mmCIF file of C-alpha atoms in Angstrom:
data_model
loop_
_atom_site.group_PDB
_atom_site.id
_atom_site.type_symbol
_atom_site.label_atom_id
_atom_site.label_comp_id
_atom_site.label_asym_id
_atom_site.label_seq_id
_atom_site.Cartn_x
_atom_site.Cartn_y
_atom_site.Cartn_z
ATOM 1 C CA MET W 1 237.589 46.344 119.258
ATOM 2 C CA ALA W 2 239.752 47.969 116.838
ATOM 3 C CA GLU W 3 243.274 48.189 117.234
ATOM 4 C CA HIS W 4 244.830 51.453 117.152
ATOM 5 C CA SER W 5 248.276 52.568 115.816
ATOM 6 C CA LEU W 6 250.926 53.043 118.443
ATOM 7 C CA ASN W 7 251.811 56.751 116.929
ATOM 8 C CA GLU W 8 247.966 57.564 117.700
ATOM 9 C CA HIS W 9 247.572 61.226 118.973
ATOM 10 C CA SER W 10 247.035 61.740 122.479
ATOM 11 C CA LEU W 11 244.209 63.672 122.024
ATOM 12 C CA ILE W 12 242.826 61.043 119.903
ATOM 13 C CA ALA W 13 243.605 58.017 122.279
ATOM 14 C CA ALA W 14 242.334 59.836 125.038
ATOM 15 C CA TYR W 15 238.848 60.272 123.227
ATOM 16 C CA ARG W 16 239.131 56.523 122.493
ATOM 17 C CA ALA W 17 239.759 55.484 125.841
ATOM 18 C CA ASP W 18 236.715 57.697 127.409
ATOM 19 C CA LEU W 19 234.351 56.595 124.464
ATOM 20 C CA GLN W 20 235.404 52.559 124.796
ATOM 21 C CA ALA W 21 234.451 53.023 128.612
ATOM 22 C CA ARG W 22 231.424 54.464 128.338
ATOM 23 C CA LEU W 23 229.974 52.584 124.951
ATOM 24 C CA PRO W 24 229.880 48.548 124.175
ATOM 25 C CA ALA W 25 232.810 47.606 121.719
ATOM 26 C CA ASP W 26 230.725 47.767 118.550
ATOM 27 C CA LEU W 27 229.335 51.578 119.097
ATOM 28 C CA ALA W 28 232.473 52.478 120.245
ATOM 29 C CA ASP W 29 234.673 51.323 117.257
ATOM 30 C CA GLU W 30 231.866 52.480 114.697
ATOM 31 C CA VAL W 31 232.298 56.165 116.194
ATOM 32 C CA LEU W 32 235.984 55.821 116.604
ATOM 33 C CA ASP W 33 236.470 54.957 112.648
ATOM 34 C CA GLY W 34 234.596 58.463 112.231
ATOM 35 C CA LEU W 35 236.819 59.874 114.336
ATOM 36 C CA ALA W 36 239.814 58.411 112.432
ATOM 37 C CA GLU W 37 238.044 59.610 109.024
ATOM 38 C CA ALA W 38 237.464 63.255 110.178
ATOM 39 C CA HIS W 39 241.460 63.216 111.854
ATOM 40 C CA ASP W 40 242.652 61.998 108.117
ATOM 41 C CA LYS W 41 240.646 64.663 106.652
ATOM 42 C CA TYR W 42 241.958 67.561 108.511
ATOM 43 C CA LEU W 43 245.108 65.842 107.817
ATOM 44 C CA ARG W 44 244.748 66.209 104.362
ATOM 45 C CA LEU W 45 243.515 69.528 104.683
ATOM 46 C CA GLY W 46 247.176 70.693 105.625
ATOM 47 C CA LEU W 47 246.388 71.175 109.249
ATOM 48 C CA PRO W 48 249.333 70.416 111.844
ATOM 49 C CA PRO W 49 248.743 66.831 113.230
ATOM 50 C CA ASP W 50 247.655 68.871 116.893
ATOM 51 C CA GLN W 51 245.205 71.049 114.933
ATOM 52 C CA ALA W 52 243.987 68.066 112.969
ATOM 53 C CA ALA W 53 243.106 66.297 116.388
ATOM 54 C CA ARG W 54 241.802 68.853 118.064
ATOM 55 C CA ALA W 55 239.264 69.438 114.863
ATOM 56 C CA ALA W 56 238.598 65.833 114.778
ATOM 57 C CA VAL W 57 237.515 65.792 118.375
ATOM 58 C CA THR W 58 235.618 69.218 117.961
ATOM 59 C CA GLU W 59 233.477 67.623 114.984
ATOM 60 C CA LEU W 60 232.618 64.495 116.726
ATOM 61 C CA GLY W 61 231.845 65.890 120.053
ATOM 62 C CA ASP W 62 231.932 64.872 123.677
ATOM 63 C CA PRO W 63 232.033 61.706 124.604
ATOM 64 C CA ARG W 64 229.400 62.085 127.205
ATOM 65 C CA THR W 65 227.082 63.934 124.615
ATOM 66 C CA ILE W 66 227.496 61.099 122.536
ATOM 67 C CA THR W 67 226.839 58.111 125.031
ATOM 68 C CA ASP W 68 223.843 59.859 126.194
ATOM 69 C CA ALA W 69 222.412 60.165 122.675
ATOM 70 C CA PHE W 70 222.899 56.197 122.295
ATOM 71 C CA ARG W 71 221.295 55.731 125.743
ATOM 72 C CA ARG W 72 218.234 57.793 124.838
ATOM 73 C CA ALA W 73 217.505 56.415 121.565
ATOM 74 C CA ASP W 74 218.411 52.588 123.111
ATOM 75 C CA PRO W 75 215.173 50.100 122.546
ATOM 76 C CA ALA W 76 215.880 48.372 126.101
ATOM 77 C CA ARG W 77 215.621 51.436 127.613
ATOM 78 C CA GLN W 78 212.618 52.688 125.625
ATOM 79 C CA LEU W 79 211.145 49.245 126.282
ATOM 80 C CA ALA W 80 211.540 49.763 129.849
ATOM 81 C CA ARG W 81 209.775 53.293 129.846
ATOM 82 C CA THR W 82 206.914 51.741 128.004
ATOM 83 C CA LEU W 83 206.340 48.649 130.402
ATOM 84 C CA ILE W 84 206.756 50.891 133.228
ATOM 85 C CA LEU W 85 203.878 53.170 131.727
ATOM 86 C CA SER W 86 201.512 50.213 130.778
ATOM 87 C CA GLY W 87 201.927 48.456 133.857
ATOM 88 C CA PRO W 88 199.616 49.690 136.360
ATOM 89 C CA ALA W 89 197.121 49.363 133.276
ATOM 90 C CA VAL W 90 197.836 45.638 133.013
ATOM 91 C CA GLY W 91 198.297 45.012 136.748
ATOM 92 C CA GLY W 92 194.881 46.585 137.073
ATOM 93 C CA CYS W 93 193.569 44.042 134.491
ATOM 94 C CA TRP W 94 194.900 41.133 136.568
ATOM 95 C CA ALA W 95 194.216 42.666 140.415
ATOM 96 C CA ALA W 96 190.365 42.759 138.820
ATOM 97 C CA ALA W 97 190.292 39.203 137.201
ATOM 98 C CA LEU W 98 192.003 37.688 140.203
ATOM 99 C CA THR W 99 189.831 39.571 142.913
ATOM 100 C CA THR W 100 186.580 38.623 140.957
ATOM 101 C CA ALA W 101 187.733 35.202 141.220
ATOM 102 C CA ARG W 102 188.760 34.845 144.678
ATOM 103 C CA ALA W 103 191.933 33.686 143.707
ATOM 104 C CA TRP W 104 193.167 33.680 147.427
ATOM 105 C CA ASN W 105 190.894 30.246 147.808
ATOM 106 C CA TRP W 106 192.888 28.754 144.848
ATOM 107 C CA PRO W 107 194.941 25.539 145.821
ATOM 108 C CA LEU W 108 198.220 26.904 144.928
ATOM 109 C CA PRO W 109 201.429 26.272 147.416
ATOM 110 C CA ALA W 110 201.905 29.519 148.964
ATOM 111 C CA ALA W 111 205.594 29.799 147.202
ATOM 112 C CA ILE W 112 203.861 30.824 143.892
ATOM 113 C CA PRO W 113 202.451 34.027 144.757
ATOM 114 C CA LEU W 114 205.596 34.924 146.741
ATOM 115 C CA LEU W 115 207.751 34.029 143.741
ATOM 116 C CA MET W 116 205.666 36.104 141.699
ATOM 117 C CA GLY W 117 205.491 38.710 144.131
ATOM 118 C CA LEU W 118 209.583 38.524 144.202
ATOM 119 C CA THR W 119 209.918 38.758 140.169
ATOM 120 C CA LEU W 120 207.834 41.490 140.028
ATOM 121 C CA ALA W 121 209.576 43.593 142.745
ATOM 122 C CA ALA W 122 212.837 42.925 141.218
ATOM 123 C CA SER W 123 211.442 43.611 138.068
ATOM 124 C CA ALA W 124 210.089 47.025 138.662
ATOM 125 C CA ALA W 125 213.480 47.995 140.152
ATOM 126 C CA LEU W 126 215.360 47.063 137.191
ATOM 127 C CA LEU W 127 212.786 48.587 134.712
ATOM 128 C CA ALA W 128 213.065 51.947 137.140
ATOM 129 C CA ALA W 129 216.982 51.820 137.107
ATOM 130 C CA ALA W 130 216.873 51.100 133.302
ATOM 131 C CA ALA W 131 215.070 53.796 132.642
ATOM 132 C CA THR W 132 216.847 56.452 134.593
ATOM 133 C CA THR W 133 220.698 55.324 134.671
ATOM 134 C CA GLN W 134 223.418 57.544 132.819
ATOM 135 C CA ARG W 135 225.075 54.631 132.082
ATOM 136 C CA TYR W 136 224.318 52.674 128.774
ATOM 137 C CA ARG W 137 225.648 49.391 129.355
ATOM 138 C CA ALA W 138 224.227 48.814 132.705
ATOM 139 C CA GLY W 139 220.751 50.529 131.377
ATOM 140 C CA ARG W 140 220.815 47.893 128.480
ATOM 141 C CA ARG W 141 221.505 45.138 131.037
ATOM 142 C CA ALA W 142 218.876 46.474 133.488
ATOM 143 C CA GLY W 143 216.277 46.724 130.833
ATOM 144 C CA THR W 144 216.564 43.379 129.240
ATOM 145 C CA ALA W 145 216.493 41.642 132.721
ATOM 146 C CA GLY W 146 213.414 43.727 133.792
ATOM 147 C CA SER W 147 211.521 42.813 130.580
ATOM 148 C CA LEU W 148 212.402 39.523 130.661
ATOM 149 C CA GLY W 149 211.038 39.591 134.330
ATOM 150 C CA ILE W 150 208.221 40.886 133.379
ATOM 151 C CA ALA W 151 207.549 38.480 130.386
ATOM 152 C CA LEU W 152 207.732 35.749 132.754
ATOM 153 C CA LEU W 153 204.955 36.798 135.181
ATOM 154 C CA ASP W 154 203.001 37.414 131.949
ATOM 155 C CA THR W 155 203.861 33.910 130.616
ATOM 156 C CA ALA W 156 202.994 32.289 134.427
ATOM 157 C CA ALA W 157 199.923 34.928 134.506
ATOM 158 C CA ILE W 158 198.438 33.583 131.502
ATOM 159 C CA THR W 159 199.004 30.055 132.229
ATOM 160 C CA THR W 160 197.527 30.268 135.187
ATOM 161 C CA ALA W 161 194.225 31.887 133.742
ATOM 162 C CA ILE W 162 194.263 28.924 131.534
ATOM 163 C CA LEU W 163 194.336 26.471 133.818
ATOM 164 C CA ALA W 164 192.447 27.551 136.482
ATOM 165 C CA ALA W 165 189.082 27.971 134.563
ATOM 166 C CA PRO W 166 188.184 30.853 136.071
ATOM 167 C CA ALA W 167 184.582 31.844 136.904
ATOM 168 C CA SER W 168 184.585 35.238 134.974
ATOM 169 C CA PRO W 169 186.200 34.459 131.991
ATOM 170 C CA TRP W 170 185.803 38.125 129.960
ATOM 171 C CA LEU W 171 188.040 39.427 133.089
ATOM 172 C CA PHE W 172 190.419 36.779 132.688
ATOM 173 C CA THR W 173 190.336 37.196 128.925
ATOM 174 C CA ALA W 174 191.083 40.948 128.970
ATOM 175 C CA ALA W 175 194.089 40.788 131.203
ATOM 176 C CA ALA W 176 195.555 37.831 129.190
ATOM 177 C CA CYS W 177 195.394 39.927 126.129
ATOM 178 C CA ALA W 178 196.794 42.633 127.601
ATOM 179 C CA SER W 179 199.821 40.381 128.711
ATOM 180 C CA LEU W 180 200.138 38.856 125.551
ATOM 181 C CA ALA W 181 200.243 42.320 123.759
ATOM 182 C CA ARG W 182 203.272 43.276 126.090
ATOM 183 C CA LEU W 183 204.764 39.866 125.723
ATOM 184 C CA THR W 184 204.623 40.547 121.992
ATOM 185 C CA HIS W 185 206.228 43.890 122.432
ATOM 186 C CA ILE W 186 208.820 42.621 124.566
ATOM 187 C CA ALA W 187 209.747 39.870 121.964
ATOM 188 C CA ARG W 188 209.819 42.269 118.979
ATOM 189 C CA THR W 189 211.865 44.664 120.879
ATOM 190 C CA LEU W 190 214.549 42.027 122.650
ATOM 191 C CA ARG W 191 214.914 39.916 119.197
ATOM 192 C CA ARG W 192 216.784 43.451 117.771
ATOM 193 C CA CYS W 193 218.645 44.276 121.070
ATOM 194 C CA PRO W 194 222.311 42.507 120.136
ATOM 195 C CA ILE W 195 223.346 40.507 123.481
ATOM 196 C CA SER W 196 226.923 42.148 122.715
ATOM 197 C CA TYR W 197 225.533 45.692 123.650
ATOM 198 C CA MET W 198 225.248 44.577 127.376
ATOM 199 C CA TRP W 199 229.310 44.670 127.859
ATOM 200 C CA MET H 1 219.916 74.237 110.798
ATOM 201 C CA ARG H 2 219.536 72.600 114.014
ATOM 202 C CA ALA H 3 218.483 69.009 114.454
ATOM 203 C CA GLU H 4 215.096 69.364 115.815
ATOM 204 C CA GLN H 5 214.150 71.349 112.829
ATOM 205 C CA LEU H 6 214.607 68.400 110.723
ATOM 206 C CA LYS H 7 212.289 66.652 112.937
ATOM 207 C CA GLY H 8 210.203 64.371 110.365
ATOM 208 C CA HIS H 9 212.642 64.491 107.778
ATOM 209 C CA LEU H 10 216.168 62.846 109.545
ATOM 210 C CA ASP H 11 215.122 59.449 108.193
ATOM 211 C CA GLY H 12 214.668 60.422 104.640
ATOM 212 C CA LEU H 13 217.923 62.472 104.806
ATOM 213 C CA LEU H 14 219.690 59.737 105.564
ATOM 214 C CA LEU H 15 218.060 57.469 103.382
ATOM 215 C CA ALA H 16 218.992 59.567 100.733
ATOM 216 C CA ALA H 17 222.700 59.641 101.594
ATOM 217 C CA ILE H 18 222.697 56.073 101.619
ATOM 218 C CA ASP H 19 220.930 55.749 98.290
ATOM 219 C CA ASN H 20 223.679 55.977 96.163
ATOM 220 C CA GLY H 21 225.732 53.099 97.392
ATOM 221 C CA ALA H 22 227.193 52.141 100.529
ATOM 222 C CA ARG H 23 228.573 54.220 103.449
ATOM 223 C CA HIS H 24 229.933 54.726 106.907
ATOM 224 C CA GLY H 25 228.352 56.601 109.032
ATOM 225 C CA TYR H 26 230.861 59.597 109.037
ATOM 226 C CA ALA H 27 230.496 59.194 105.400
ATOM 227 C CA VAL H 28 226.751 59.990 105.926
ATOM 228 C CA MET H 29 227.712 62.815 108.015
ATOM 229 C CA GLU H 30 229.520 64.463 105.276
ATOM 230 C CA ALA H 31 226.822 63.022 102.372
ATOM 231 C CA VAL H 32 224.345 65.595 104.165
ATOM 232 C CA ARG H 33 226.420 68.433 104.644
ATOM 233 C CA GLU H 34 227.659 68.538 101.407
ATOM 234 C CA ALA H 35 224.429 68.270 99.518
ATOM 235 C CA THR H 36 222.565 70.863 101.805
ATOM 236 C CA SER H 37 226.081 73.106 101.632
ATOM 237 C CA GLY H 38 226.791 72.919 104.816
ATOM 238 C CA GLN H 39 223.309 73.808 106.058
ATOM 239 C CA ILE H 40 222.490 70.869 107.840
ATOM 240 C CA ASP H 41 225.346 69.913 109.767
ATOM 241 C CA LEU H 42 223.905 66.732 111.568
ATOM 242 C CA PRO H 43 226.014 65.739 115.335
ATOM 243 C CA THR H 44 227.417 62.553 116.130
ATOM 244 C CA GLY H 45 224.584 61.844 118.593
ATOM 245 C CA THR H 46 221.964 62.274 116.178
ATOM 246 C CA ILE H 47 223.360 60.413 113.168
ATOM 247 C CA TYR H 48 224.702 57.155 114.522
ATOM 248 C CA PRO H 49 221.627 56.334 116.843
ATOM 249 C CA ALA H 50 219.341 57.293 114.075
ATOM 250 C CA LEU H 51 220.928 54.592 111.873
ATOM 251 C CA HIS H 52 220.802 52.115 114.122
ATOM 252 C CA ARG H 53 217.462 52.930 114.562
ATOM 253 C CA LEU H 54 216.811 52.614 110.722
ATOM 254 C CA GLU H 55 218.786 49.517 110.662
ATOM 255 C CA ARG H 56 215.985 47.974 113.334
ATOM 256 C CA ALA H 57 213.345 49.067 111.323
ATOM 257 C CA ASP H 58 214.775 46.909 108.166
ATOM 258 C CA LEU H 59 215.419 49.861 106.145
ATOM 259 C CA ILE H 60 219.014 49.918 106.068
ATOM 260 C CA ALA H 61 221.077 47.011 106.496
ATOM 261 C CA GLY H 62 224.553 47.187 108.494
ATOM 262 C CA THR H 63 228.038 45.053 107.308
ATOM 263 C CA TRP H 64 231.332 45.247 109.231
ATOM 264 C CA SER H 65 234.771 45.750 107.226
ATOM 265 C CA VAL H 66 238.041 46.342 108.264
ATOM 266 C CA VAL H 67 239.753 49.558 106.591
ATOM 267 C CA ALA H 68 243.508 50.309 107.542
ATOM 268 C CA GLY H 69 242.996 48.301 110.605
ATOM 269 C CA ARG H 70 239.709 49.880 111.881
ATOM 270 C CA ARG H 71 236.463 48.292 112.265
ATOM 271 C CA ARG H 72 234.067 50.159 109.865
ATOM 272 C CA ARG H 73 230.472 49.562 109.784
ATOM 273 C CA TYR H 74 229.125 50.362 106.067
ATOM 274 C CA TYR H 75 224.985 50.552 105.463
ATOM 275 C CA THR H 76 223.047 49.859 102.442
ATOM 276 C CA LEU H 77 219.450 50.666 101.668
ATOM 277 C CA THR H 78 217.285 47.397 102.104
ATOM 278 C CA GLN H 79 214.100 46.861 99.854
ATOM 279 C CA ALA H 80 212.054 48.514 102.305
ATOM 280 C CA GLY H 81 214.565 51.319 102.843
ATOM 281 C CA ARG H 82 214.021 52.106 99.122
ATOM 282 C CA THR H 83 210.056 51.965 99.540
ATOM 283 C CA ALA H 84 210.392 54.355 102.380
ATOM 284 C CA LEU H 85 212.423 56.543 100.627
ATOM 285 C CA THR H 86 210.737 56.905 97.459
ATOM 286 C CA GLY H 87 207.746 57.833 100.054
ATOM 287 C CA HIS H 88 209.270 60.518 102.064
ATOM 288 C CA ARG H 89 210.293 62.140 98.497
ATOM 289 C CA THR H 90 206.673 61.764 97.391
ATOM 290 C CA ASP H 91 205.770 63.003 100.570
ATOM 291 C CA TRP H 92 208.359 66.333 100.469
ATOM 292 C CA ARG H 93 207.467 67.267 97.180
ATOM 293 C CA ASP H 94 203.537 67.149 98.098
ATOM 294 C CA PHE H 95 204.198 69.085 101.385
ATOM 295 C CA ALA H 96 206.772 71.839 100.030
ATOM 296 C CA ALA H 97 204.413 72.332 96.817
ATOM 297 C CA THR H 98 201.453 73.103 99.147
ATOM 298 C CA ILE H 99 203.466 75.326 101.774
ATOM 299 C CA THR H 100 205.073 77.007 98.727
ATOM 300 C CA ALA H 101 201.283 77.728 97.084
ATOM 301 C CA ALA H 102 200.155 78.779 100.234
ATOM 302 C CA LEU H 103 203.100 81.628 100.913
ATOM 303 C CA GLU H 104 203.636 82.269 97.225
ATOM 304 C CA SER H 105 199.536 83.061 96.586
ATOM 305 C CA ARG H 106 198.061 86.482 96.400
ATOM 306 C CA PRO H 107 196.678 87.920 99.954
ATOM 307 C CA TRP H 108 193.297 85.797 100.962
ATOM 308 C CA PRO H 109 190.415 87.657 100.552
ATOM 309 C CA SER H 110 188.808 89.199 103.523
ATOM 310 C CA THR H 111 185.953 87.586 105.039
ATOM 311 C CA ALA H 112 184.359 90.618 106.815
#
């Protein structure tokens, strides 16, 4: 996080503290550099320090509004929303494939379906939290964790489909394709989400 | 002019603001304001997330510097960004020419 001078105007200091509490360091530093630039500009225009600080803070806008804008544009949050919306369709494909293959008769340890069910429930809860929370960093963390949970489930489901050699291959192929598309989307999105933005 | 009215043109405006060299977020805000004689005054909450989106799309590249003891992120156009900007300019010229031709043409003949 950027250093700041001891003689910083109190209005600028309050704005800095508010923004840093809401946004990850990189995002906050970038906006605060803009605030400092605006402050310098108004001082150069001859405004007294108080008025220059007020004008700069007004020009940059309310930290809550800025945080909301970053939150709405956050790719992890958008990914969470996409996964929530596409979840029933992909889940439906798997449900149809597993029901047709009478998967409950498969010789699997009881712990596996239980673990998958728990992972699905936890991932869904995390994605819902990511899509609805007002806090940027919490949303980023929940969105990333929930998406990774879904990726884990998709990987497990595709592996199962390959190993189980089902009797209705076309249904499993359709479900596996849906999971593969979802996995690709998750990987592409998370690759561009800096880990540092979670804290 | 409000940000919603710029839908579809925001990316082109931001890419054009960076076309002449590296700029940081606030400089992009000022460049857009100056280039449009103050008609387009985009808020912070529009500019910075949009720059990050363009960076994720590989249309611009961001690098950190330290200026006057502050961290500053500069953005430059990538090759894909230059291509996209050329496309935005061409699309805008075609769109503006089409709409201008329609709005400034003689009254349309009656179909009755």
